[in-house]
Amino acid sequence: MNIEMKGINKSFGTNQVLKNAGFFLKDGEVHALMGENGAGKSTLMKILTGVYTKDSGTVLVDGEEVSYKSPQEAEKAGIVFIYQELNVLFDLTVVENLFMGKEITKKFGICDMKAMREKAHEVMEKVGVNIPVDAVMSDLSVGQQQMVEICKALMVDAKVIIMDEPTAALTESETEGLFKVINSLRKKGVSIVYISHRMEEIFELCDRITILRDGEYIDTKEIKKITMDDVVQMMIGREIGERFPKREAKIGEEVIKVEGLTSGKLFHDVSFTVRAGEVLGVAGLMGAGRTEIMQAVFGNLKKDSGKIYIEGKEVTIKNPRQAIAAGIGFITEDRKTEGLLLEKSIAENIEIANLGKVSKNTVLNKAKQEELVKKGIEEFKVKCFGPWHECNNLSGGNQQKVVLAKWVYTDPKILILDEPTRGVDIGAKKEIYNIINELAAKGVAVIMVSSELPEVLGMSDRIMVVREGEVRGILDGKDADQAKIMTLATGGSL
Amino acid sequence: MNKSKKNIGALIGEYGAFLALLLLVIVISIVSPEFRTASNFLNLLRQASFNGLIAFGMTCVILSDGIDLSVGSTFALSAIICAELIVYGVPTGAAMLISLLVGTLLGVISGVLVTKGRLQPFIATLITMTAYRGLSMIITDGKPISRLVASIETEGGQFLFKAVGKGNLEFGPAANPWFSIPIPVIILLVALAIFWFVLHKTTFGRKIYATGSNAKCANLVGVNTSKTKIAVYAISGFMAALAGLIMISRLDSAQPTLGDGFELDAIAAVALGGTSMSGGRGKIIGTFAGVLIIAVLNNGLNILGVGSYYQEVIKAIVILVAVLSDRKR
């Protein structure tokens, strides 16, 4: 099946995620789709499969213009999308999953289990996997679950299978198994769109590669004719400009030292230090384990081993309360589900983190409450109608400022910010950068996790790059650049 | 939306329960002269005290995004333990204190099942509800324990036991019923004041609201959400036991079937008062209005001679209308 997508535009609200994007897929090829987080890879594929509708542009399948209105319609045409978060029913068996909604029935709608089992075996043989068809999905490994998804795609005679980060949760041997299946599918004339951040995999597996950047089509190349460096160049290649306020770094004593932090499969042997007045940027691809590391430092995720020293003294941190007592503040990645009491007022949100400050012997003190909240709204320039304004009705940037305010008034020695500017408009972004700089100037040790490379480069004194739960390197802010970070983050070495 | 410029709709929304209460009282008063007497109002309040005390505890639990189905059984079990102790010869004051402690402990057990046991509140308290009712039956062998006052030896003990449920606080001419307030009503009003203060003026109150609003977020800013949850179930258990004491004092007996279905009246009062069933939003004063609405309906419909079968349906309709009109616009 040949697919040609040309001049695709798509906006969500005022945010244009695809600008003149394109993609060209040939019969029986494995085609990599690469780009930074937010480059528009998934959106483009969701437009192809009818999850989203495009604002403009054309999609040609075997030369004919199409516009699928639902994933089911795309599936009928032979195009199947296997999402990163697998779309399986975990409490049902393999057969039940394979035939969901397409059951083979006898009279009166009674399921013909025998026929379905036979067909299931047939498909598995075609793929070359052997999974017990009556096993419950949740008992299978992630790799096996993925194979079931692939089998499900073949059940409907898929000609094109799109895989979004298929190896993110797989072990090495499972990955090998997946590659074998992909190779055999390619021989049978099935085309695969392979979305991945993993450079080595792409160079091992794919025939061609298309690169998107900021929602725009950059180029399509034969994989044999380019190098990893070329790909990184194409993926970034943008000016940073003066978006980041300058700061005179006055770096003091070491405030926090993390040693050999390990937690199951999430991350292992993570060590780093941050000094007073320093901003440590933490870069890496989505799912690299950055958030998990920080959650563990803050005591919100269980660690198996590792030590944390604050101002030279070892501290025990098993829950957020101990972390707060040790002087750590933590602004989470997801402000809606973890950062705010959304249905509560600005006042209540600032106060809940500072109950000790606004009360005397556990009785709330109105004067102290009003003073703190007023200060918060003014200092952080929260645009609102008043302290009672419900956080639900604030813009993303103002919500983030409330979160910042509530943490800053706990007087943390160490402030961890996970994706502090996600979903925040450019104006508010700069204000948040200013706040971070002011905190650092006051001697706070700042850790900033971010997926936006320009932000990491613009703000950090040092940059820690994490890949698959390991620290791949800590770069000095002055000689770091996007290419170096991306190389480390995708598994290359400098 | 400016706070000072809140429209009438919002005002009705905020005080809808009181408006409904006012309307009910006016209508029934016009229709029935018997209803609008001081002694009937005080009687009504006394009848409301059981549900009121339980509903205050329930409000805390629901605000923290939980529910407590076990209050009726806790009411029975703690009352029975008090009665058994009295019959056994334990001093009245001590028996009552132990009963309140038992109620608190029974609540703690529900709280531990919810937090450490990670059971859904509905299931956890369904379990404790069933268990406590069963224990009540086992302890009493299914039979009532009666003539409690007669088994108390000291006069002081008898006085104390009777006062809780039957006593009146008199502070004026005996001819005017308004100057003789039933003790249960006093307890109810004091409890209301304490709950209002704790929920709106203390850090603990803030923790309850935060836990119910977004437990993940509350936990991350240092609120011990597990401790908070256990505390609200403990409060709920304590309040159920307190209501139980008033009940056995009034009845002069205790039986294992006491308080059957009380959890539903309490939940209904909380819902009528505008507290969100998913936690984080609500006011104790609203619950108080809800309690009064249910009491006025019970009392008023009785006086008007409405059959008890019809009463249930009318109550259901009032709750439905009140809750619908209170819905977030």
PDB file of C-alpha atoms in Angstrom, chain B residues 9-197:
ATOM      1  CA  GLY B   9     -29.158  31.928  41.378  1.00  0.00           C
ATOM      2  CA  ALA B  10     -25.811  31.390  43.038  1.00  0.00           C
ATOM      3  CA  LEU B  11     -27.208  32.505  46.375  1.00  0.00           C
ATOM      4  CA  ILE B  12     -30.056  30.053  46.086  1.00  0.00           C
ATOM      5  CA  GLY B  13     -27.530  27.423  45.174  1.00  0.00           C
ATOM      6  CA  GLU B  14     -25.440  28.156  48.239  1.00  0.00           C
ATOM      7  CA  TYR B  15     -28.306  28.356  50.700  1.00  0.00           C
ATOM      8  CA  GLY B  16     -30.783  26.189  48.810  1.00  0.00           C
ATOM      9  CA  ALA B  17     -31.169  23.767  51.684  1.00  0.00           C
ATOM     10  CA  PHE B  18     -32.173  26.573  54.058  1.00  0.00           C
ATOM     11  CA  LEU B  19     -34.577  27.977  51.528  1.00  0.00           C
ATOM     12  CA  ALA B  20     -36.208  24.594  51.146  1.00  0.00           C
ATOM     13  CA  LEU B  21     -36.350  24.271  54.926  1.00  0.00           C
ATOM     14  CA  LEU B  22     -37.932  27.683  55.325  1.00  0.00           C
ATOM     15  CA  LEU B  23     -40.514  26.890  52.669  1.00  0.00           C
ATOM     16  CA  LEU B  24     -41.397  23.583  54.308  1.00  0.00           C
ATOM     17  CA  VAL B  25     -41.731  25.132  57.759  1.00  0.00           C
ATOM     18  CA  ILE B  26     -43.929  27.945  56.457  1.00  0.00           C
ATOM     19  CA  VAL B  27     -46.206  25.659  54.475  1.00  0.00           C
ATOM     20  CA  ILE B  28     -46.676  23.105  57.242  1.00  0.00           C
ATOM     21  CA  SER B  29     -47.134  25.861  59.836  1.00  0.00           C
ATOM     22  CA  ILE B  30     -49.945  27.397  57.807  1.00  0.00           C
ATOM     23  CA  VAL B  31     -51.678  24.089  57.368  1.00  0.00           C
ATOM     24  CA  SER B  32     -51.219  22.786  60.901  1.00  0.00           C
ATOM     25  CA  PRO B  33     -51.544  24.819  64.103  1.00  0.00           C
ATOM     26  CA  GLU B  34     -50.288  21.815  66.027  1.00  0.00           C
ATOM     27  CA  PHE B  35     -46.992  21.940  64.140  1.00  0.00           C
ATOM     28  CA  ARG B  36     -46.194  25.545  64.937  1.00  0.00           C
ATOM     29  CA  THR B  37     -46.022  25.211  68.714  1.00  0.00           C
ATOM     30  CA  ALA B  38     -42.823  25.671  70.703  1.00  0.00           C
ATOM     31  CA  SER B  39     -43.050  22.257  72.293  1.00  0.00           C
ATOM     32  CA  ASN B  40     -43.398  20.624  68.875  1.00  0.00           C
ATOM     33  CA  PHE B  41     -40.396  22.492  67.513  1.00  0.00           C
ATOM     34  CA  LEU B  42     -38.284  21.404  70.461  1.00  0.00           C
ATOM     35  CA  ASN B  43     -39.560  17.875  70.136  1.00  0.00           C
ATOM     36  CA  LEU B  44     -38.671  17.971  66.457  1.00  0.00           C
ATOM     37  CA  LEU B  45     -35.169  19.154  67.265  1.00  0.00           C
ATOM     38  CA  ARG B  46     -34.755  16.399  69.806  1.00  0.00           C
ATOM     39  CA  GLN B  47     -35.852  13.851  67.240  1.00  0.00           C
ATOM     40  CA  ALA B  48     -33.351  15.379  64.845  1.00  0.00           C
ATOM     41  CA  SER B  49     -30.460  15.080  67.281  1.00  0.00           C
ATOM     42  CA  PHE B  50     -29.645  11.417  66.504  1.00  0.00           C
ATOM     43  CA  ASN B  51     -29.506  11.930  62.783  1.00  0.00           C
ATOM     44  CA  GLY B  52     -27.811  15.295  63.263  1.00  0.00           C
ATOM     45  CA  LEU B  53     -24.913  13.986  65.313  1.00  0.00           C
ATOM     46  CA  ILE B  54     -24.356  11.074  62.948  1.00  0.00           C
ATOM     47  CA  ALA B  55     -24.666  13.315  59.892  1.00  0.00           C
ATOM     48  CA  PHE B  56     -22.000  15.720  61.218  1.00  0.00           C
ATOM     49  CA  GLY B  57     -19.524  12.853  61.423  1.00  0.00           C
ATOM     50  CA  MET B  58     -20.696  11.621  58.025  1.00  0.00           C
ATOM     51  CA  THR B  59     -20.065  15.089  56.557  1.00  0.00           C
ATOM     52  CA  CYS B  60     -16.390  14.868  57.519  1.00  0.00           C
ATOM     53  CA  VAL B  61     -16.096  11.414  55.983  1.00  0.00           C
ATOM     54  CA  ILE B  62     -17.803  12.438  52.757  1.00  0.00           C
ATOM     55  CA  LEU B  63     -15.746  15.655  52.546  1.00  0.00           C
ATOM     56  CA  SER B  64     -12.620  13.494  52.620  1.00  0.00           C
ATOM     57  CA  ASP B  65     -13.993  11.541  49.632  1.00  0.00           C
ATOM     58  CA  GLY B  66     -15.203   8.573  51.664  1.00  0.00           C
ATOM     59  CA  ILE B  67     -18.480   7.217  52.951  1.00  0.00           C
ATOM     60  CA  ASP B  68     -19.357   5.498  56.208  1.00  0.00           C
ATOM     61  CA  LEU B  69     -22.078   2.869  55.998  1.00  0.00           C
ATOM     62  CA  SER B  70     -21.163   1.459  59.405  1.00  0.00           C
ATOM     63  CA  VAL B  71     -22.616   4.278  61.532  1.00  0.00           C
ATOM     64  CA  GLY B  72     -25.916   2.487  62.246  1.00  0.00           C
ATOM     65  CA  SER B  73     -24.126  -0.645  63.424  1.00  0.00           C
ATOM     66  CA  THR B  74     -21.554   1.369  65.374  1.00  0.00           C
ATOM     67  CA  PHE B  75     -24.466   3.182  67.023  1.00  0.00           C
ATOM     68  CA  ALA B  76     -25.911  -0.195  68.104  1.00  0.00           C
ATOM     69  CA  LEU B  77     -22.678  -1.906  69.141  1.00  0.00           C
ATOM     70  CA  SER B  78     -21.377   0.980  71.266  1.00  0.00           C
ATOM     71  CA  ALA B  79     -24.813   1.472  72.876  1.00  0.00           C
ATOM     72  CA  ILE B  80     -25.023  -2.208  73.719  1.00  0.00           C
ATOM     73  CA  ILE B  81     -21.573  -2.175  75.253  1.00  0.00           C
ATOM     74  CA  CYS B  82     -22.607   0.783  77.395  1.00  0.00           C
ATOM     75  CA  ALA B  83     -25.768  -1.053  78.478  1.00  0.00           C
ATOM     76  CA  GLU B  84     -23.904  -4.274  79.238  1.00  0.00           C
ATOM     77  CA  LEU B  85     -21.348  -2.374  81.318  1.00  0.00           C
ATOM     78  CA  ILE B  86     -24.104  -0.628  83.271  1.00  0.00           C
ATOM     79  CA  VAL B  87     -25.858  -3.908  83.941  1.00  0.00           C
ATOM     80  CA  TYR B  88     -22.493  -5.376  84.976  1.00  0.00           C
ATOM     81  CA  GLY B  89     -22.167  -2.616  87.541  1.00  0.00           C
ATOM     82  CA  VAL B  90     -19.580  -0.332  85.976  1.00  0.00           C
ATOM     83  CA  PRO B  91     -20.113   3.302  87.088  1.00  0.00           C
ATOM     84  CA  THR B  92     -22.338   5.129  84.596  1.00  0.00           C
ATOM     85  CA  GLY B  93     -19.822   7.820  83.681  1.00  0.00           C
ATOM     86  CA  ALA B  94     -17.135   5.242  82.985  1.00  0.00           C
ATOM     87  CA  ALA B  95     -19.529   3.078  80.968  1.00  0.00           C
ATOM     88  CA  MET B  96     -20.452   6.057  78.796  1.00  0.00           C
ATOM     89  CA  LEU B  97     -16.836   7.042  78.259  1.00  0.00           C
ATOM     90  CA  ILE B  98     -15.898   3.500  77.314  1.00  0.00           C
ATOM     91  CA  SER B  99     -18.827   3.426  74.904  1.00  0.00           C
ATOM     92  CA  LEU B 100     -17.588   6.600  73.201  1.00  0.00           C
ATOM     93  CA  LEU B 101     -14.080   5.154  73.017  1.00  0.00           C
ATOM     94  CA  VAL B 102     -15.418   1.942  71.514  1.00  0.00           C
ATOM     95  CA  GLY B 103     -17.325   3.954  68.902  1.00  0.00           C
ATOM     96  CA  THR B 104     -14.140   5.851  68.042  1.00  0.00           C
ATOM     97  CA  LEU B 105     -12.167   2.632  67.785  1.00  0.00           C
ATOM     98  CA  LEU B 106     -14.805   1.057  65.536  1.00  0.00           C
ATOM     99  CA  GLY B 107     -14.399   4.087  63.273  1.00  0.00           C
ATOM    100  CA  VAL B 108     -10.618   3.722  63.309  1.00  0.00           C
ATOM    101  CA  ILE B 109     -11.018   0.129  62.099  1.00  0.00           C
ATOM    102  CA  SER B 110     -13.011   1.343  59.071  1.00  0.00           C
ATOM    103  CA  GLY B 111     -10.376   4.010  58.475  1.00  0.00           C
ATOM    104  CA  VAL B 112      -7.535   1.504  58.591  1.00  0.00           C
ATOM    105  CA  LEU B 113      -9.356  -0.777  56.151  1.00  0.00           C
ATOM    106  CA  VAL B 114      -9.704   2.184  53.775  1.00  0.00           C
ATOM    107  CA  THR B 115      -6.117   3.427  54.059  1.00  0.00           C
ATOM    108  CA  LYS B 116      -3.801   0.560  54.939  1.00  0.00           C
ATOM    109  CA  GLY B 117      -6.142  -2.080  53.507  1.00  0.00           C
ATOM    110  CA  ARG B 118      -6.730  -0.034  50.358  1.00  0.00           C
ATOM    111  CA  LEU B 119     -10.397  -1.009  50.272  1.00  0.00           C
ATOM    112  CA  GLN B 120     -12.916   1.326  48.709  1.00  0.00           C
ATOM    113  CA  PRO B 121     -14.733   3.185  51.488  1.00  0.00           C
ATOM    114  CA  PHE B 122     -18.066   1.753  50.389  1.00  0.00           C
ATOM    115  CA  ILE B 123     -16.784  -1.816  50.650  1.00  0.00           C
ATOM    116  CA  ALA B 124     -14.712  -1.250  53.791  1.00  0.00           C
ATOM    117  CA  THR B 125     -17.636   0.180  55.718  1.00  0.00           C
ATOM    118  CA  LEU B 126     -20.047  -2.372  54.275  1.00  0.00           C
ATOM    119  CA  ILE B 127     -17.768  -4.954  55.895  1.00  0.00           C
ATOM    120  CA  THR B 128     -17.610  -3.157  59.247  1.00  0.00           C
ATOM    121  CA  MET B 129     -21.341  -2.440  59.100  1.00  0.00           C
ATOM    122  CA  THR B 130     -22.063  -6.152  58.752  1.00  0.00           C
ATOM    123  CA  ALA B 131     -19.488  -7.184  61.330  1.00  0.00           C
ATOM    124  CA  TYR B 132     -20.596  -4.684  63.993  1.00  0.00           C
ATOM    125  CA  ARG B 133     -24.236  -5.654  63.565  1.00  0.00           C
ATOM    126  CA  GLY B 134     -23.295  -9.307  63.927  1.00  0.00           C
ATOM    127  CA  LEU B 135     -21.233  -8.579  67.044  1.00  0.00           C
ATOM    128  CA  SER B 136     -24.180  -6.697  68.546  1.00  0.00           C
ATOM    129  CA  MET B 137     -26.333  -9.771  68.008  1.00  0.00           C
ATOM    130  CA  ILE B 138     -23.705 -12.088  69.478  1.00  0.00           C
ATOM    131  CA  ILE B 139     -23.170  -9.964  72.602  1.00  0.00           C
ATOM    132  CA  THR B 140     -26.906  -9.684  73.355  1.00  0.00           C
ATOM    133  CA  ASP B 141     -27.895 -13.045  71.951  1.00  0.00           C
ATOM    134  CA  GLY B 142     -30.349 -11.029  69.889  1.00  0.00           C
ATOM    135  CA  LYS B 143     -32.315  -9.889  72.950  1.00  0.00           C
ATOM    136  CA  PRO B 144     -32.869  -6.372  74.235  1.00  0.00           C
ATOM    137  CA  ILE B 145     -31.202  -5.217  77.476  1.00  0.00           C
ATOM    138  CA  SER B 146     -33.888  -3.313  79.332  1.00  0.00           C
ATOM    139  CA  ARG B 147     -34.546  -1.435  82.582  1.00  0.00           C
ATOM    140  CA  LEU B 148     -31.136   0.192  82.561  1.00  0.00           C
ATOM    141  CA  VAL B 149     -31.887   2.989  85.030  1.00  0.00           C
ATOM    142  CA  ALA B 150     -33.099   0.439  87.541  1.00  0.00           C
ATOM    143  CA  SER B 151     -29.757  -1.384  87.365  1.00  0.00           C
ATOM    144  CA  ILE B 152     -27.755   1.732  88.188  1.00  0.00           C
ATOM    145  CA  GLU B 153     -26.997   1.813  91.921  1.00  0.00           C
ATOM    146  CA  THR B 154     -25.967   5.405  92.583  1.00  0.00           C
ATOM    147  CA  GLU B 155     -28.387   8.292  92.289  1.00  0.00           C
ATOM    148  CA  GLY B 156     -25.779  10.395  90.535  1.00  0.00           C
ATOM    149  CA  GLY B 157     -25.349   7.660  87.971  1.00  0.00           C
ATOM    150  CA  GLN B 158     -29.079   7.441  87.392  1.00  0.00           C
ATOM    151  CA  PHE B 159     -29.290  11.205  86.988  1.00  0.00           C
ATOM    152  CA  LEU B 160     -26.436  11.309  84.507  1.00  0.00           C
ATOM    153  CA  PHE B 161     -27.846   8.444  82.457  1.00  0.00           C
ATOM    154  CA  LYS B 162     -31.308   9.959  82.284  1.00  0.00           C
ATOM    155  CA  ALA B 163     -30.078  13.494  81.639  1.00  0.00           C
ATOM    156  CA  VAL B 164     -28.319  12.644  78.392  1.00  0.00           C
ATOM    157  CA  GLY B 165     -31.475  11.696  76.568  1.00  0.00           C
ATOM    158  CA  LYS B 166     -34.399  12.917  78.630  1.00  0.00           C
ATOM    159  CA  GLY B 167     -33.070  15.940  80.484  1.00  0.00           C
ATOM    160  CA  ASN B 168     -33.900  19.560  79.851  1.00  0.00           C
ATOM    161  CA  LEU B 169     -31.793  22.600  80.479  1.00  0.00           C
ATOM    162  CA  GLU B 170     -34.089  25.043  82.253  1.00  0.00           C
ATOM    163  CA  PHE B 171     -33.196  28.681  82.548  1.00  0.00           C
ATOM    164  CA  GLY B 172     -36.480  30.541  82.870  1.00  0.00           C
ATOM    165  CA  PRO B 173     -40.126  30.286  83.825  1.00  0.00           C
ATOM    166  CA  ALA B 174     -41.245  26.685  83.497  1.00  0.00           C
ATOM    167  CA  ALA B 175     -44.483  27.783  81.836  1.00  0.00           C
ATOM    168  CA  ASN B 176     -42.610  28.869  78.699  1.00  0.00           C
ATOM    169  CA  PRO B 177     -41.338  25.826  76.815  1.00  0.00           C
ATOM    170  CA  TRP B 178     -38.646  27.940  75.069  1.00  0.00           C
ATOM    171  CA  PHE B 179     -36.815  28.162  78.381  1.00  0.00           C
ATOM    172  CA  SER B 180     -36.510  24.428  78.735  1.00  0.00           C
ATOM    173  CA  ILE B 181     -34.230  23.064  76.060  1.00  0.00           C
ATOM    174  CA  PRO B 182     -33.777  19.291  75.788  1.00  0.00           C
ATOM    175  CA  ILE B 183     -30.190  18.186  76.508  1.00  0.00           C
ATOM    176  CA  PRO B 184     -29.903  16.307  73.172  1.00  0.00           C
ATOM    177  CA  VAL B 185     -30.660  19.583  71.398  1.00  0.00           C
ATOM    178  CA  ILE B 186     -27.947  21.327  73.415  1.00  0.00           C
ATOM    179  CA  ILE B 187     -25.504  18.549  72.506  1.00  0.00           C
ATOM    180  CA  LEU B 188     -26.508  18.885  68.848  1.00  0.00           C
ATOM    181  CA  LEU B 189     -25.941  22.657  68.811  1.00  0.00           C
ATOM    182  CA  VAL B 190     -22.614  22.423  70.641  1.00  0.00           C
ATOM    183  CA  ALA B 191     -21.512  19.730  68.203  1.00  0.00           C
ATOM    184  CA  LEU B 192     -22.537  21.959  65.303  1.00  0.00           C
ATOM    185  CA  ALA B 193     -20.396  24.784  66.670  1.00  0.00           C
ATOM    186  CA  ILE B 194     -17.400  22.502  67.200  1.00  0.00           C
ATOM    187  CA  PHE B 195     -17.682  20.960  63.741  1.00  0.00           C
ATOM    188  CA  TRP B 196     -18.033  24.367  62.140  1.00  0.00           C
ATOM    189  CA  PHE B 197     -14.927  25.582  63.939  1.00  0.00           C
TER     190      PHE B 197
END
